[in-house]
Short mmCIF file of C-alpha atoms and ligand atoms in Angstrom, two decimals:
data_model
loop_
_atom_site.label_atom_id
_atom_site.label_comp_id
_atom_site.label_asym_id
_atom_site.label_seq_id
_atom_site.Cartn_x
_atom_site.Cartn_y
_atom_site.Cartn_z
CA UNK A 1 -12.96 -27.59 9.77
CA UNK A 2 -10.50 -24.70 10.67
CA UNK A 3 -11.43 -20.97 10.41
CA UNK A 4 -8.98 -18.03 10.54
CA UNK A 5 -9.80 -14.20 10.41
CA UNK A 6 -7.31 -11.59 9.90
CA UNK A 7 -7.61 -7.88 9.73
CA UNK A 8 -4.78 -6.47 7.45
CA UNK A 9 -3.79 -2.78 7.27
CA UNK A 10 -3.07 -0.46 4.06
CA UNK A 11 0.41 0.96 3.82
CA UNK A 12 1.17 4.26 1.95
CA UNK A 13 4.58 4.43 0.27
CA UNK A 14 6.54 7.66 0.70
CA UNK A 15 9.09 6.25 -1.86
CA UNK A 16 7.10 4.57 -4.60
CA UNK A 17 7.30 1.39 -6.13
CA UNK A 18 6.63 1.81 -9.97
CA UNK A 19 7.91 -0.76 -12.40
CA UNK A 20 8.57 -4.49 -12.46
CA UNK A 21 11.74 -6.30 -13.73
CA UNK A 22 9.84 -9.57 -13.56
CA UNK A 23 6.07 -9.64 -13.98
CA UNK A 24 5.45 -13.08 -12.74
CA UNK A 25 7.29 -13.14 -9.47
CA UNK A 26 6.58 -9.39 -9.10
CA UNK A 27 10.15 -8.15 -8.75
CA UNK A 28 10.38 -4.50 -8.52
CA UNK A 29 13.11 -2.24 -10.18
CA UNK A 30 13.66 0.09 -7.29
CA UNK A 31 13.16 -0.14 -3.43
CA UNK A 32 10.15 1.41 -1.74
CA UNK A 33 9.47 2.63 1.60
CA UNK A 34 6.08 2.94 3.36
CA UNK A 35 4.27 3.52 6.51
CA UNK A 36 1.48 1.07 7.68
CA UNK A 37 -1.73 2.58 8.76
CA UNK A 38 -3.97 1.59 11.68
CA UNK A 39 -6.50 -1.20 10.96
CA UNK A 40 -8.94 0.80 13.09
CA UNK A 41 -9.56 3.02 10.03
CA UNK A 42 -8.90 1.08 6.82
CA UNK A 43 -8.35 -2.68 6.73
CA UNK A 44 -9.21 -5.75 4.54
CA UNK A 45 -10.97 -8.33 6.82
CA UNK A 46 -10.34 -11.61 5.44
CA UNK A 47 -11.81 -14.97 6.74
CA UNK A 48 -10.55 -18.36 5.42
CA UNK A 49 -12.39 -21.62 6.07
CA UNK A 50 -10.81 -24.98 5.48
CA UNK A 51 -13.20 -27.90 5.56
CA UNK A 52 -13.37 -31.47 3.96
CA UNK A 53 -16.95 -30.80 3.19
CA UNK A 54 -16.23 -27.98 0.80
CA UNK A 55 -16.66 -29.29 -2.67
CA UNK A 56 -14.46 -26.55 -4.23
CA UNK A 57 -12.36 -23.47 -3.37
CA UNK A 58 -14.35 -20.46 -3.48
CA UNK A 59 -13.31 -16.84 -3.05
CA UNK A 60 -15.63 -13.81 -2.19
CA UNK A 61 -14.57 -10.17 -2.34
CA UNK A 62 -16.70 -7.41 -1.05
CA UNK A 63 -19.82 -9.67 -1.25
CA UNK A 64 -19.30 -10.89 -5.03
CA UNK A 65 -18.17 -14.21 -5.88
CA UNK A 66 -14.62 -14.09 -7.73
CA UNK A 67 -13.14 -16.63 -10.12
CA UNK A 68 -10.44 -18.50 -8.58
CA UNK A 69 -8.70 -18.57 -11.95
CA UNK A 70 -6.61 -15.61 -10.91
CA UNK A 71 -2.94 -16.32 -11.42
CA UNK A 72 -1.83 -13.92 -8.39
CA UNK A 73 -4.19 -15.76 -6.04
CA UNK A 74 -2.91 -19.10 -7.30
CA UNK A 75 0.65 -18.09 -6.92
CA UNK A 76 -0.01 -17.13 -3.33
CA UNK A 77 -1.70 -20.45 -2.62
CA UNK A 78 0.95 -22.54 -4.34
CA UNK A 79 3.95 -20.54 -2.53
CA UNK A 80 2.22 -20.96 0.93
CA UNK A 81 1.61 -24.57 0.69
CA UNK A 82 5.34 -25.01 -0.57
CA UNK A 83 6.46 -23.54 2.68
CA UNK A 84 4.51 -25.89 4.89
CA UNK A 85 6.09 -29.13 6.10
CA UNK A 86 2.65 -30.24 7.48
CA UNK A 87 1.52 -33.69 6.68
CA UNK A 88 -1.73 -32.57 7.89
CA UNK A 89 -5.05 -33.65 5.88
CA UNK A 90 -6.08 -29.92 6.06
CA UNK A 91 -3.63 -29.20 3.19
CA UNK A 92 -5.98 -31.33 0.86
CA UNK A 93 -9.20 -29.66 2.22
CA UNK A 94 -10.85 -27.17 -0.01
CA UNK A 95 -11.01 -23.51 1.25
CA UNK A 96 -13.50 -20.52 1.24
CA UNK A 97 -12.00 -17.28 1.28
CA UNK A 98 -14.20 -14.24 2.09
CA UNK A 99 -12.73 -10.66 2.28
CA UNK A 100 -14.21 -7.20 2.74
CA UNK A 101 -12.51 -3.94 2.42
CA UNK A 102 -13.88 -1.23 4.70
CA UNK A 103 -12.68 1.41 2.23
CA UNK A 104 -12.60 1.82 -1.42
CA UNK A 105 -11.21 -0.94 -3.55
CA UNK A 106 -9.04 -0.29 -6.54
CA UNK A 107 -9.01 3.49 -5.93
CA UNK A 108 -5.60 4.21 -5.36
CA UNK A 109 -5.76 3.43 -1.54
CA UNK A 110 -3.79 0.38 -1.44
CA UNK A 111 -6.51 -2.24 -1.52
CA UNK A 112 -4.35 -4.79 -3.12
CA UNK A 113 -1.67 -4.30 -0.28
CA UNK A 114 -4.24 -4.97 2.48
CA UNK A 115 -6.11 -7.56 0.68
CA UNK A 116 -3.07 -9.83 -0.28
CA UNK A 117 -1.42 -9.05 3.10
CA UNK A 118 -4.63 -10.32 4.81
CA UNK A 119 -4.96 -13.45 2.45
CA UNK A 120 -1.32 -14.46 2.98
CA UNK A 121 -1.34 -13.82 6.78
CA UNK A 122 -4.64 -15.88 6.96
CA UNK A 123 -3.22 -18.71 5.00
CA UNK A 124 -0.15 -18.66 7.12
CA UNK A 125 -2.00 -19.08 10.17
CA UNK A 126 -4.26 -21.93 8.60
CA UNK A 127 -1.25 -23.90 7.77
CA UNK A 128 0.89 -23.01 10.76
CA UNK A 129 3.66 -21.53 8.49
CA UNK A 130 6.59 -19.61 10.36
CA UNK A 131 9.23 -17.36 9.15
CA UNK A 132 9.08 -14.67 6.43
CA UNK A 133 5.95 -14.46 4.56
CA UNK A 134 6.43 -11.01 3.01
CA UNK A 135 7.83 -12.68 -0.28
CA UNK A 136 4.51 -14.70 -0.41
CA UNK A 137 2.30 -11.52 -0.23
CA UNK A 138 4.67 -9.88 -2.86
CA UNK A 139 3.46 -12.45 -5.45
CA UNK A 140 -0.14 -11.59 -4.74
CA UNK A 141 0.64 -7.74 -5.10
CA UNK A 142 4.05 -5.96 -4.80
CA UNK A 143 2.99 -3.44 -2.35
CA UNK A 144 1.33 -6.07 0.03
CA UNK A 145 4.70 -7.30 1.29
CA UNK A 146 4.88 -4.08 3.21
CA UNK A 147 1.72 -4.42 4.88
CA UNK A 148 2.90 -7.47 6.87
CA UNK A 149 4.81 -5.22 9.20
CA UNK A 150 3.64 -2.15 11.28
CA UNK A 151 5.29 1.27 11.49
CA UNK A 152 7.92 2.16 8.87
CA UNK A 153 8.76 -0.55 6.26
CA UNK A 154 11.17 -1.00 3.42
CA UNK A 155 10.96 -3.38 0.49
CA UNK A 156 14.17 -4.41 -0.76
CA UNK A 157 14.10 -4.92 -4.60
CA UNK A 158 16.51 -7.71 -4.27
CA UNK A 159 19.22 -8.58 -6.83
CA UNK A 160 18.41 -12.29 -7.49
CA UNK A 161 16.18 -13.48 -10.60
CA UNK A 162 14.40 -15.94 -8.24
CA UNK A 163 13.21 -13.30 -5.66
CA UNK A 164 14.32 -14.78 -2.43
CA UNK A 165 15.79 -11.45 -1.26
CA UNK A 166 12.86 -9.20 -2.62
CA UNK A 167 11.23 -9.05 0.78
CA UNK A 168 10.06 -6.44 3.18
CA UNK A 169 11.54 -5.38 6.81
CA UNK A 170 10.71 -2.98 9.35
CA UNK A 171 12.93 -0.03 9.66
CA UNK A 172 11.32 1.39 12.72
CA UNK A 173 8.24 0.63 14.76
CA UNK A 174 5.33 2.83 15.04
CA UNK A 175 6.25 3.78 18.63
CA UNK A 176 9.51 5.42 17.27
CA UNK A 177 7.55 8.52 15.97
CA UNK A 178 4.14 8.41 17.74
CA UNK A 179 3.47 12.18 16.90
CA UNK A 180 3.18 11.23 13.05
CA UNK A 181 -0.26 11.23 11.75
CA UNK A 182 -1.87 10.50 8.43
CA UNK A 183 -4.88 12.07 6.86
CA UNK A 184 -6.60 10.45 3.98
CA UNK A 185 -8.54 12.68 1.77
CA UNK A 186 -10.81 10.66 -0.49
CA UNK A 187 -11.30 12.64 -3.51
CA UNK A 188 -12.97 9.95 -5.62
CA UNK A 189 -13.71 6.40 -4.51
CA UNK A 190 -14.37 4.89 -7.90
CA UNK A 191 -12.32 2.17 -9.59
CA UNK A 192 -9.29 3.74 -11.34
CA UNK A 193 -9.23 3.53 -15.09
CA UNK A 194 -5.95 1.73 -15.27
CA UNK A 195 -4.82 -0.64 -12.49
CA UNK A 196 -1.43 -0.16 -11.05
CA UNK A 197 -0.21 -3.34 -12.71
CA UNK A 198 -1.05 -2.20 -16.16
CA UNK A 199 0.08 1.35 -15.47
CA UNK A 200 3.46 0.27 -14.27
CA UNK A 201 3.92 -2.08 -17.13
CA UNK A 202 3.08 0.70 -19.75
CA UNK A 203 5.77 2.85 -17.86
CA UNK A 204 8.35 0.41 -18.15
CA UNK A 205 7.75 -0.12 -21.83
CA UNK A 206 7.54 3.59 -22.70
CA UNK A 207 8.97 6.01 -20.21
CA UNK A 208 12.55 7.17 -20.93
CA UNK A 209 12.58 8.78 -17.56
CA UNK A 210 11.82 5.80 -15.48
CA UNK A 211 15.33 4.19 -15.50
CA UNK A 212 16.63 7.39 -14.38
CA UNK A 213 14.27 7.43 -11.41
CA UNK A 214 14.70 3.82 -10.38
CA UNK A 215 18.41 3.66 -10.75
CA UNK A 216 19.58 7.09 -9.85
CA UNK A 217 17.08 9.05 -7.89
CA UNK A 218 15.40 6.55 -5.63
CA UNK A 219 18.41 4.80 -4.08
CA UNK A 220 19.50 8.22 -2.82
CA UNK A 221 16.15 9.04 -1.66
CA UNK A 222 15.79 5.80 0.28
CA UNK A 223 18.79 6.45 2.19
CA UNK A 224 17.85 10.11 2.93
CA UNK A 225 14.39 9.39 4.03
CA UNK A 226 15.41 6.44 6.24
CA UNK A 227 17.81 8.88 7.99
CA UNK A 228 15.01 11.48 8.37
CA UNK A 229 12.73 8.92 9.75
CA UNK A 230 15.26 7.73 12.19
CA UNK A 231 16.14 11.36 13.28
CA UNK A 232 12.51 12.30 13.32
CA UNK A 233 13.35 15.11 10.99
CA UNK A 234 10.00 16.04 9.56
CA UNK A 235 11.18 18.90 7.23
CA UNK A 236 13.37 16.56 5.30
CA UNK A 237 10.99 13.61 5.49
CA UNK A 238 8.31 15.89 4.07
CA UNK A 239 10.38 17.28 1.21
CA UNK A 240 11.47 13.81 0.08
CA UNK A 241 7.94 12.47 0.35
CA UNK A 242 6.36 15.28 -1.77
CA UNK A 243 9.22 15.26 -4.37
CA UNK A 244 9.01 11.38 -4.61
CA UNK A 245 5.12 11.58 -5.21
CA UNK A 246 5.59 14.25 -7.85
CA UNK A 247 8.37 12.30 -9.64
CA UNK A 248 6.26 9.16 -9.69
CA UNK A 249 3.37 11.07 -11.24
CA UNK A 250 5.81 12.65 -13.73
CA UNK A 251 6.74 9.19 -14.78
CA UNK A 252 3.06 8.45 -15.22
CA UNK A 253 2.59 11.46 -17.61
CA UNK A 254 5.81 10.42 -19.35
CA UNK A 255 4.16 7.00 -20.16
CA UNK A 256 2.41 6.40 -23.42
CA UNK A 257 -0.66 6.52 -23.22
CA UNK A 258 -0.15 8.61 -20.15
CA UNK A 259 -1.54 7.38 -16.87
CA UNK A 260 -3.55 10.29 -15.34
CA UNK A 261 -4.26 9.56 -11.97
CA UNK A 262 -4.43 12.84 -10.28
CA UNK A 263 -7.29 15.24 -11.04
CA UNK A 264 -7.86 18.94 -10.35
CA UNK A 265 -8.95 18.45 -6.72
CA UNK A 266 -5.82 16.41 -6.25
CA UNK A 267 -3.92 19.40 -7.61
CA UNK A 268 -5.87 21.80 -5.50
CA UNK A 269 -4.80 19.79 -2.43
CA UNK A 270 -1.20 20.07 -3.39
CA UNK A 271 -1.47 23.99 -3.73
CA UNK A 272 -3.22 24.08 -0.28
CA UNK A 273 -0.31 22.15 1.38
CA UNK A 274 2.21 24.32 -0.38
CA UNK A 275 0.51 27.63 0.58
CA UNK A 276 -0.01 26.30 4.18
CA UNK A 277 3.69 25.44 4.48
CA UNK A 278 4.85 28.79 2.99
CA UNK A 279 2.92 30.57 5.55
CA UNK A 280 4.44 28.32 8.39
CA UNK A 281 7.77 28.99 6.56
CA UNK A 282 8.52 25.30 6.79
CA UNK A 283 7.25 22.15 5.59
CA UNK A 284 4.56 21.16 8.17
CA UNK A 285 2.44 18.79 5.97
CA UNK A 286 3.56 16.42 3.13
CA UNK A 287 1.32 15.15 0.53
CA UNK A 288 1.70 11.84 -1.38
CA UNK A 289 -0.65 10.21 -4.06
CA UNK A 290 -0.71 6.66 -5.18
CA UNK A 291 -2.19 5.60 -8.40
CA UNK A 292 -5.29 7.42 -7.85
CA UNK A 293 -6.77 10.98 -7.03
CA UNK A 294 -6.82 10.55 -3.44
CA UNK A 295 -4.48 12.29 -0.99
CA UNK A 296 -2.52 10.95 1.74
CA UNK A 297 -1.14 13.58 4.19
CA UNK A 298 1.51 13.23 6.65
CA UNK A 299 1.84 15.84 9.42
CA UNK A 300 2.58 15.82 13.25
CA UNK A 301 -0.14 15.68 15.83
CA UNK A 302 0.28 19.21 16.78
CA UNK A 303 -0.70 20.45 13.35
CA UNK A 304 -3.72 18.17 12.75
CA UNK A 305 -6.68 20.54 14.17
CA UNK A 306 -5.33 23.61 12.29
CA UNK A 307 -4.58 21.95 8.96
CA UNK A 308 -7.93 20.31 9.00
CA UNK A 309 -9.77 23.51 9.74
CA UNK A 310 -7.97 24.92 6.52
CA UNK A 311 -9.07 21.77 4.43
CA UNK A 312 -12.58 22.14 5.72
CA UNK A 313 -12.58 25.80 4.85
CA UNK A 314 -11.17 25.33 1.26
CA UNK A 315 -13.11 22.01 0.28
CA UNK A 316 -16.78 21.63 0.74
CA UNK A 317 -17.54 18.05 1.27
CA UNK A 318 -19.46 16.29 -0.28
CA UNK A 319 -18.99 18.50 -3.41
CA UNK A 320 -15.29 18.69 -3.89
CA UNK A 321 -14.26 15.66 -1.65
CA UNK A 322 -16.73 12.77 -1.57
CA UNK A 323 -15.71 11.89 1.90
CA UNK A 324 -13.16 13.01 4.44
CA UNK A 325 -11.40 10.37 6.38
CA UNK A 326 -8.94 11.39 9.12
CA UNK A 327 -6.61 8.58 9.85
CA UNK A 328 -5.21 9.43 13.31
CA UNK A 329 -2.52 7.03 13.72
CA UNK A 330 -0.14 4.64 12.01
CA UNK A 331 0.33 1.16 13.60
CA UNK A 332 -0.35 -2.60 13.70
CA UNK A 333 0.45 -5.62 11.71
CA UNK A 334 -2.27 -7.79 10.54
CA UNK A 335 -4.19 -8.98 13.53
CA UNK A 336 -5.46 -12.48 13.89
CA UNK A 337 -8.78 -11.93 15.44
CA UNK A 338 -10.34 -15.47 15.52
CA UNK A 339 -8.13 -18.59 15.11
P1 ADP B 401 -5.32 -0.44 -5.12
O1 ADP B 401 -4.94 1.14 -5.50
O2 ADP B 401 -6.69 -0.15 -4.38
O3 ADP B 401 -4.42 -1.19 -4.60
P2 ADP B 401 -4.95 -2.13 -7.53
O4 ADP B 401 -5.32 -1.84 -8.86
O5 ADP B 401 -3.36 -2.25 -7.30
O6 ADP B 401 -5.70 -0.91 -6.72
O7 ADP B 401 -5.59 -3.53 -6.98
C1 ADP B 401 -6.95 -3.79 -6.90
C2 ADP B 401 -7.06 -5.26 -6.92
O8 ADP B 401 -6.50 -5.76 -5.71
C3 ADP B 401 -8.63 -5.73 -6.97
O9 ADP B 401 -9.11 -5.73 -8.13
C4 ADP B 401 -8.50 -7.04 -6.39
O10 ADP B 401 -8.08 -7.94 -7.45
C5 ADP B 401 -7.35 -7.00 -5.57
N1 ADP B 401 -7.95 -6.82 -4.11
C6 ADP B 401 -8.43 -5.76 -3.48
N2 ADP B 401 -8.69 -5.91 -2.27
C7 ADP B 401 -8.66 -7.37 -1.94
C8 ADP B 401 -8.94 -8.10 -0.96
N3 ADP B 401 -9.33 -7.70 0.13
N4 ADP B 401 -8.73 -9.56 -1.01
C9 ADP B 401 -8.00 -9.90 -2.14
N5 ADP B 401 -7.76 -9.19 -3.17
C10 ADP B 401 -8.15 -7.96 -3.19
C1 DP6 B 402 1.58 3.74 -6.73
O1 DP6 B 402 1.41 -3.14 -5.46
O2 DP6 B 402 -0.70 -2.15 -6.51
O3 DP6 B 402 0.81 2.35 -4.83
O4 DP6 B 402 2.35 -5.21 -7.73
O5 DP6 B 402 1.04 -4.80 -9.74
O6 DP6 B 402 -0.02 -5.55 -7.61
P1 DP6 B 402 1.10 -4.81 -8.35
O7 DP6 B 402 0.95 -3.33 -7.96
P2 DP6 B 402 0.75 -2.52 -6.78
O8 DP6 B 402 1.50 -0.99 -6.92
C2 DP6 B 402 1.42 0.10 -6.12
C3 DP6 B 402 2.00 1.17 -6.75
C4 DP6 B 402 1.81 2.48 -5.67
C5 DP6 B 402 3.24 2.62 -5.24
C6 DP6 B 402 3.45 1.95 -3.88
O9 DP6 B 402 2.68 1.46 -3.08
O10 DP6 B 402 4.67 1.77 -3.70
CO1 CO B 403 -2.56 -1.70 -5.43
#
């Protein structure tokens, strides 16, 4: 018998991935770039047990048994096993996968990223796989490939049709910009109406703005935001981050039927950020929203207390915001906590 437990972090994209050129291999139409958050606050904790005594493979997520008849899960298992050169009998043992997210699942807070990064990191430890595994996490959920590194991470879309160059790499470690903090404001923790997978598929099929964003806008933004991160230029970083979130949600609205992920409270948060920045005469806080209403805010440590007091004054938890979570750090790769 062998057991591995992994804690995997979520990541928040500042340049969003939205749209695939290959649905099966999960190959994106544009590069994306993200910050990996601390597992201290939000993580998927995944334990995999392999044993000759197990009669069949089983998968539990958040305490509920799931079907293993999930092509993405199967693709990850297939790809991981293809990469092992072990002759070990463990490869033929059945496995039990048990994963728990300590934050809302499928609510636009990157649970698929933490979930598949944790699954693949645990499988790799179980079968002693070495080398890049971001391409394996990618076939589970695109955004998951970025959660395998800490700090600032870029996912190259790649140009091949087979996807071997569609992998993630770290552009700067967390220690490069330790003053950078992230606040997550949970507006609604319910499951979103349309998954990221179905939303982006519809966008590729129906949005005429999407090719412009993917081919013309994003490549320039990737270069510019990388430079801003490397120079620790918060003003430029913030401007690009907010613009990219807005352009991603514009694509969602240009989709037919539209994918409406942000709600009135999300828009009120956008207003508060812009008003705060106007008073300060510079971008001190940057918002970004994934495929859901919840806000991810980037700001420097020196700004956290003052900005939080504004948020607590304007919004009355739990009426406006179901919960407020303050993520005070970005760090770590998936951690193997038991092996
Ligand atoms: P999110 O915005 O939270 O990433 P998605 O729609 O992209 O939402 O993905 C949600 C799906 O990701 C879930 O329905 C489930 O299939 C998968 N998922 C979430 N958490 C885990 C986990 N810990 N382990 C494995 N799969 C997970
Ligand atoms: C808006 O990675 O969840 O969060 O690859 O179909 O599983 P699949 O989609 P997913 O999409 C994430 C979209 C996003 C932007 C981002 O994380 O880059
Ligand atoms: Co997701």
